[in-house]
PDB file of C-alpha atoms in Angstrom:
ATOM      1  CA  MET A   1      -3.183  20.759   5.953  1.00  0.00           C
ATOM      2  CA  ASN A   2      -2.353  17.364   4.645  1.00  0.00           C
ATOM      3  CA  GLY A   3      -1.730  15.488   7.906  1.00  0.00           C
ATOM      4  CA  ILE A   4      -0.423  12.197   6.514  1.00  0.00           C
ATOM      5  CA  GLY A   5       1.609  14.002   3.858  1.00  0.00           C
ATOM      6  CA  ASP A   6       3.172  16.286   6.463  1.00  0.00           C
ATOM      7  CA  ARG A   7       4.289  13.329   8.604  1.00  0.00           C
ATOM      8  CA  PHE A   8       5.287  11.432   5.475  1.00  0.00           C
ATOM      9  CA  SER A   9       7.490  14.326   4.437  1.00  0.00           C
ATOM     10  CA  GLN A  10       8.825  15.007   7.922  1.00  0.00           C
ATOM     11  CA  VAL A  11      10.437  11.568   8.161  1.00  0.00           C
ATOM     12  CA  ALA A  12      11.902  12.042   4.685  1.00  0.00           C
ATOM     13  CA  MET A  13      13.167  15.500   5.687  1.00  0.00           C
ATOM     14  CA  LEU A  14      14.949  14.085   8.728  1.00  0.00           C
ATOM     15  CA  SER A  15      16.443  11.335   6.576  1.00  0.00           C
ATOM     16  CA  LEU A  16      17.666  13.922   4.067  1.00  0.00           C
ATOM     17  CA  ILE A  17      19.205  16.047   6.812  1.00  0.00           C
ATOM     18  CA  LEU A  18      21.025  13.073   8.306  1.00  0.00           C
ATOM     19  CA  SER A  19      22.306  11.789   4.956  1.00  0.00           C
ATOM     20  CA  THR A  20      23.354  15.269   3.822  1.00  0.00           C
ATOM     21  CA  THR A  21      24.925  16.600   7.013  1.00  0.00           C
ATOM     22  CA  GLY A  22      25.448  13.578   9.250  1.00  0.00           C
ATOM     23  CA  SER A  23      24.611  15.921  12.113  1.00  0.00           C
ATOM     24  CA  GLY A  24      22.233  15.326  14.988  1.00  0.00           C
ATOM     25  CA  VAL A  25      22.425  19.052  15.708  1.00  0.00           C
ATOM     26  CA  ALA A  26      21.071  19.782  12.225  1.00  0.00           C
ATOM     27  CA  ILE A  27      18.144  17.421  12.903  1.00  0.00           C
ATOM     28  CA  GLY A  28      17.496  19.049  16.274  1.00  0.00           C
ATOM     29  CA  LEU A  29      17.506  22.487  14.666  1.00  0.00           C
ATOM     30  CA  ALA A  30      14.962  21.383  12.062  1.00  0.00           C
ATOM     31  CA  LEU A  31      12.674  19.910  14.716  1.00  0.00           C
ATOM     32  CA  GLY A  32      12.966  23.005  16.887  1.00  0.00           C
ATOM     33  CA  LEU A  33      12.151  25.292  13.988  1.00  0.00           C
ATOM     34  CA  ARG A  34       8.988  23.266  13.339  1.00  0.00           C
ATOM     35  CA  VAL A  35       7.744  23.686  16.921  1.00  0.00           C
ATOM     36  CA  LEU A  36       8.355  27.421  17.253  1.00  0.00           C
ATOM     37  CA  PRO A  37       5.522  28.542  14.924  1.00  0.00           C
ATOM     38  CA  PHE A  38       2.964  26.592  16.964  1.00  0.00           C
ATOM     39  CA  LEU A  39       3.981  28.473  20.076  1.00  0.00           C
ATOM     40  CA  LEU A  40       3.759  31.825  18.348  1.00  0.00           C
ATOM     41  CA  LEU A  41       1.029  31.515  15.716  1.00  0.00           C
ATOM     42  CA  ALA A  42      -1.545  28.947  16.862  1.00  0.00           C
ATOM     43  CA  PRO A  43      -3.479  31.517  18.929  1.00  0.00           C
ATOM     44  CA  ALA A  44      -3.666  33.780  15.883  1.00  0.00           C
ATOM     45  CA  GLY A  45      -5.263  30.999  13.825  1.00  0.00           C
ATOM     46  CA  GLY A  46      -8.351  31.030  15.993  1.00  0.00           C
ATOM     47  CA  MET A  47      -8.585  34.814  15.853  1.00  0.00           C
ATOM     48  CA  LEU A  48      -8.349  34.795  12.049  1.00  0.00           C
ATOM     49  CA  THR A  49     -11.698  33.009  11.887  1.00  0.00           C
ATOM     50  CA  MET A  50     -13.362  36.084  13.339  1.00  0.00           C
ATOM     51  CA  ARG A  51     -12.169  38.217  10.410  1.00  0.00           C
ATOM     52  CA  PHE A  52     -11.889  35.826   7.463  1.00  0.00           C
ATOM     53  CA  SER A  53     -13.684  32.836   6.030  1.00  0.00           C
ATOM     54  CA  ARG A  54     -12.469  29.488   7.405  1.00  0.00           C
ATOM     55  CA  ARG A  55     -12.663  28.084   3.920  1.00  0.00           C
ATOM     56  CA  LYS A  56     -10.438  30.813   2.459  1.00  0.00           C
ATOM     57  CA  ILE A  57      -7.856  30.473   5.243  1.00  0.00           C
ATOM     58  CA  MET A  58      -7.671  26.706   4.807  1.00  0.00           C
ATOM     59  CA  LEU A  59      -7.514  26.964   1.017  1.00  0.00           C
ATOM     60  CA  LEU A  60      -4.800  29.621   1.094  1.00  0.00           C
ATOM     61  CA  THR A  61      -2.606  27.727   3.556  1.00  0.00           C
ATOM     62  CA  ASN A  62      -2.924  24.587   1.421  1.00  0.00           C
ATOM     63  CA  LEU A  63      -2.030  26.447  -1.787  1.00  0.00           C
ATOM     64  CA  ILE A  64       1.029  28.023  -0.188  1.00  0.00           C
ATOM     65  CA  ARG A  65       2.254  24.641   1.011  1.00  0.00           C
ATOM     66  CA  VAL A  66       2.808  23.260  -2.518  1.00  0.00           C
ATOM     67  CA  PRO A  67       5.862  25.357  -3.477  1.00  0.00           C
ATOM     68  CA  LEU A  68       7.226  25.122   0.064  1.00  0.00           C
ATOM     69  CA  ALA A  69       6.979  21.331   0.115  1.00  0.00           C
ATOM     70  CA  LEU A  70       8.564  21.113  -3.337  1.00  0.00           C
ATOM     71  CA  SER A  71      11.450  23.381  -2.308  1.00  0.00           C
ATOM     72  CA  TYR A  72      12.902  20.435  -0.342  1.00  0.00           C
ATOM     73  CA  LEU A  73      13.832  19.010  -3.756  1.00  0.00           C
ATOM     74  CA  LEU A  74      16.385  21.831  -4.111  1.00  0.00           C
ATOM     75  CA  VAL A  75      18.451  20.548  -1.177  1.00  0.00           C
ATOM     76  CA  ASN A  76      21.496  18.726  -2.537  1.00  0.00           C
ATOM     77  CA  SER A  77      24.234  19.568  -0.043  1.00  0.00           C
ATOM     78  CA  ALA A  78      24.809  20.882   3.460  1.00  0.00           C
ATOM     79  CA  ASP A  79      25.081  24.376   1.964  1.00  0.00           C
ATOM     80  CA  ASP A  80      21.422  24.084   0.888  1.00  0.00           C
ATOM     81  CA  MET A  81      20.103  23.336   4.387  1.00  0.00           C
ATOM     82  CA  TRP A  82      18.878  26.913   4.733  1.00  0.00           C
ATOM     83  CA  ILE A  83      16.241  26.100   2.081  1.00  0.00           C
ATOM     84  CA  LEU A  84      14.986  23.174   4.101  1.00  0.00           C
ATOM     85  CA  TYR A  85      15.017  25.086   7.389  1.00  0.00           C
ATOM     86  CA  THR A  86      13.160  28.036   5.880  1.00  0.00           C
ATOM     87  CA  ALA A  87      10.568  25.946   4.036  1.00  0.00           C
ATOM     88  CA  SER A  88      10.027  23.676   7.032  1.00  0.00           C
ATOM     89  CA  THR A  89       9.467  26.659   9.321  1.00  0.00           C
ATOM     90  CA  LEU A  90       7.041  28.262   6.870  1.00  0.00           C
ATOM     91  CA  LEU A  91       5.151  24.970   6.464  1.00  0.00           C
ATOM     92  CA  ALA A  92       4.875  24.779  10.250  1.00  0.00           C
ATOM     93  CA  CYS A  93       3.556  28.361  10.256  1.00  0.00           C
ATOM     94  CA  GLY A  94       0.842  27.277   7.849  1.00  0.00           C
ATOM     95  CA  GLU A  95       0.009  24.260  10.013  1.00  0.00           C
ATOM     96  CA  ALA A  96      -0.092  26.460  13.112  1.00  0.00           C
ATOM     97  CA  LEU A  97      -2.695  28.693  11.463  1.00  0.00           C
ATOM     98  CA  TYR A  98      -4.628  25.914   9.729  1.00  0.00           C
ATOM     99  CA  ALA A  99      -5.187  23.579  12.690  1.00  0.00           C
ATOM    100  CA  PRO A 100      -7.109  25.973  14.964  1.00  0.00           C
ATOM    101  CA  VAL A 101      -9.170  27.211  12.020  1.00  0.00           C
ATOM    102  CA  ARG A 102     -10.143  23.645  11.131  1.00  0.00           C
ATOM    103  CA  LYS A 103     -10.845  22.676  14.732  1.00  0.00           C
ATOM    104  CA  SER A 104     -12.916  25.796  15.358  1.00  0.00           C
ATOM    105  CA  GLY A 105     -15.330  24.623  12.688  1.00  0.00           C
ATOM    106  CA  ILE A 106     -16.162  21.362  14.457  1.00  0.00           C
ATOM    107  CA  PRO A 107     -18.741  22.873  16.844  1.00  0.00           C
ATOM    108  CA  LEU A 108     -20.513  24.407  13.849  1.00  0.00           C
ATOM    109  CA  LEU A 109     -20.929  20.986  12.242  1.00  0.00           C
ATOM    110  CA  VAL A 110     -21.764  18.847  15.266  1.00  0.00           C
ATOM    111  CA  GLN A 111     -24.711  18.885  17.624  1.00  0.00           C
ATOM    112  CA  PRO A 112     -23.620  19.927  21.130  1.00  0.00           C
ATOM    113  CA  GLU A 113     -24.425  16.542  22.682  1.00  0.00           C
ATOM    114  CA  HIS A 114     -22.011  14.838  20.249  1.00  0.00           C
ATOM    115  CA  LEU A 115     -19.174  17.357  20.530  1.00  0.00           C
ATOM    116  CA  LEU A 116     -17.226  15.506  23.221  1.00  0.00           C
ATOM    117  CA  LYS A 117     -17.309  12.246  21.260  1.00  0.00           C
ATOM    118  CA  ILE A 118     -16.343  13.942  17.992  1.00  0.00           C
ATOM    119  CA  ASN A 119     -13.457  15.810  19.615  1.00  0.00           C
ATOM    120  CA  GLY A 120     -12.220  12.512  21.064  1.00  0.00           C
ATOM    121  CA  LEU A 121     -12.448  10.845  17.648  1.00  0.00           C
ATOM    122  CA  GLU A 122     -10.601  13.756  16.119  1.00  0.00           C
ATOM    123  CA  GLN A 123      -7.715  13.224  18.566  1.00  0.00           C
ATOM    124  CA  VAL A 124      -7.637   9.501  17.747  1.00  0.00           C
ATOM    125  CA  MET A 125      -7.501  10.378  14.044  1.00  0.00           C
ATOM    126  CA  ASN A 126      -4.629  12.817  14.663  1.00  0.00           C
ATOM    127  CA  GLY A 127      -2.662  10.082  16.416  1.00  0.00           C
ATOM    128  CA  THR A 128      -3.410   7.612  13.635  1.00  0.00           C
ATOM    129  CA  VAL A 129      -2.309  10.116  11.014  1.00  0.00           C
ATOM    130  CA  LEU A 130       0.975  10.657  12.886  1.00  0.00           C
ATOM    131  CA  ILE A 131       1.708   6.948  13.040  1.00  0.00           C
ATOM    132  CA  VAL A 132       0.601   5.995   9.525  1.00  0.00           C
ATOM    133  CA  GLY A 133       2.192   9.038   7.905  1.00  0.00           C
ATOM    134  CA  ALA A 134       5.530   8.547   9.638  1.00  0.00           C
ATOM    135  CA  PHE A 135       5.528   4.825   8.871  1.00  0.00           C
ATOM    136  CA  LEU A 136       4.716   5.298   5.174  1.00  0.00           C
ATOM    137  CA  GLY A 137       7.169   8.182   4.902  1.00  0.00           C
ATOM    138  CA  GLY A 138       9.939   6.050   6.351  1.00  0.00           C
ATOM    139  CA  ILE A 139       9.240   3.186   3.970  1.00  0.00           C
ATOM    140  CA  THR A 140       9.004   5.484   0.956  1.00  0.00           C
ATOM    141  CA  SER A 141      12.198   7.332   1.879  1.00  0.00           C
ATOM    142  CA  SER A 142      14.158   4.132   2.282  1.00  0.00           C
ATOM    143  CA  VAL A 143      12.803   2.375  -0.823  1.00  0.00           C
ATOM    144  CA  ILE A 144      12.334   5.190  -3.350  1.00  0.00           C
ATOM    145  CA  GLY A 145      14.096   8.148  -1.744  1.00  0.00           C
ATOM    146  CA  PRO A 146      13.032  11.238   0.185  1.00  0.00           C
ATOM    147  CA  GLN A 147      12.216  13.156  -2.995  1.00  0.00           C
ATOM    148  CA  ALA A 148       9.160  10.936  -3.602  1.00  0.00           C
ATOM    149  CA  ALA A 149       7.854  11.806  -0.131  1.00  0.00           C
ATOM    150  CA  PHE A 150       8.315  15.526  -0.785  1.00  0.00           C
ATOM    151  CA  ILE A 151       6.401  15.350  -4.053  1.00  0.00           C
ATOM    152  CA  THR A 152       3.636  13.276  -2.440  1.00  0.00           C
ATOM    153  CA  ASN A 153       3.327  15.823   0.358  1.00  0.00           C
ATOM    154  CA  ALA A 154       3.074  18.729  -2.070  1.00  0.00           C
ATOM    155  CA  TYR A 155       0.321  17.231  -4.179  1.00  0.00           C
ATOM    156  CA  GLY A 156      -1.280  14.724  -1.812  1.00  0.00           C
TER     157      GLY A 156
END
């Protein structure tokens, strides 16, 4: 999935939750709902590669993310939080399936003697994406508004 866009949007999502509800519990719920799919679905992502094309899985999860990411734009009040919670959980489900599929392709592209180095670089890139995406998402949310981050995530 779009790593920077996901982090970009996640900061904006948390900002929207806080400004809409003023509740730390609402933020905690959103974060918890984003972790749950990784616990339940990540193992399935690796198994999917034995039955389906990696390319098709990655393409499908990216196509599904567009309407889900845009659905955050429909949240205007605390009564609409269910939209955000549902979309956020479904986006996390897509990430939980996408990540192992993507990572399982690395050994197919890299010579065995370079695998350790490439896996290490991949982890460094993940950390960089987390930092840069969250930073840019925070700036965008505060300057332009969270809606810009949601649109960027959907199409970025």
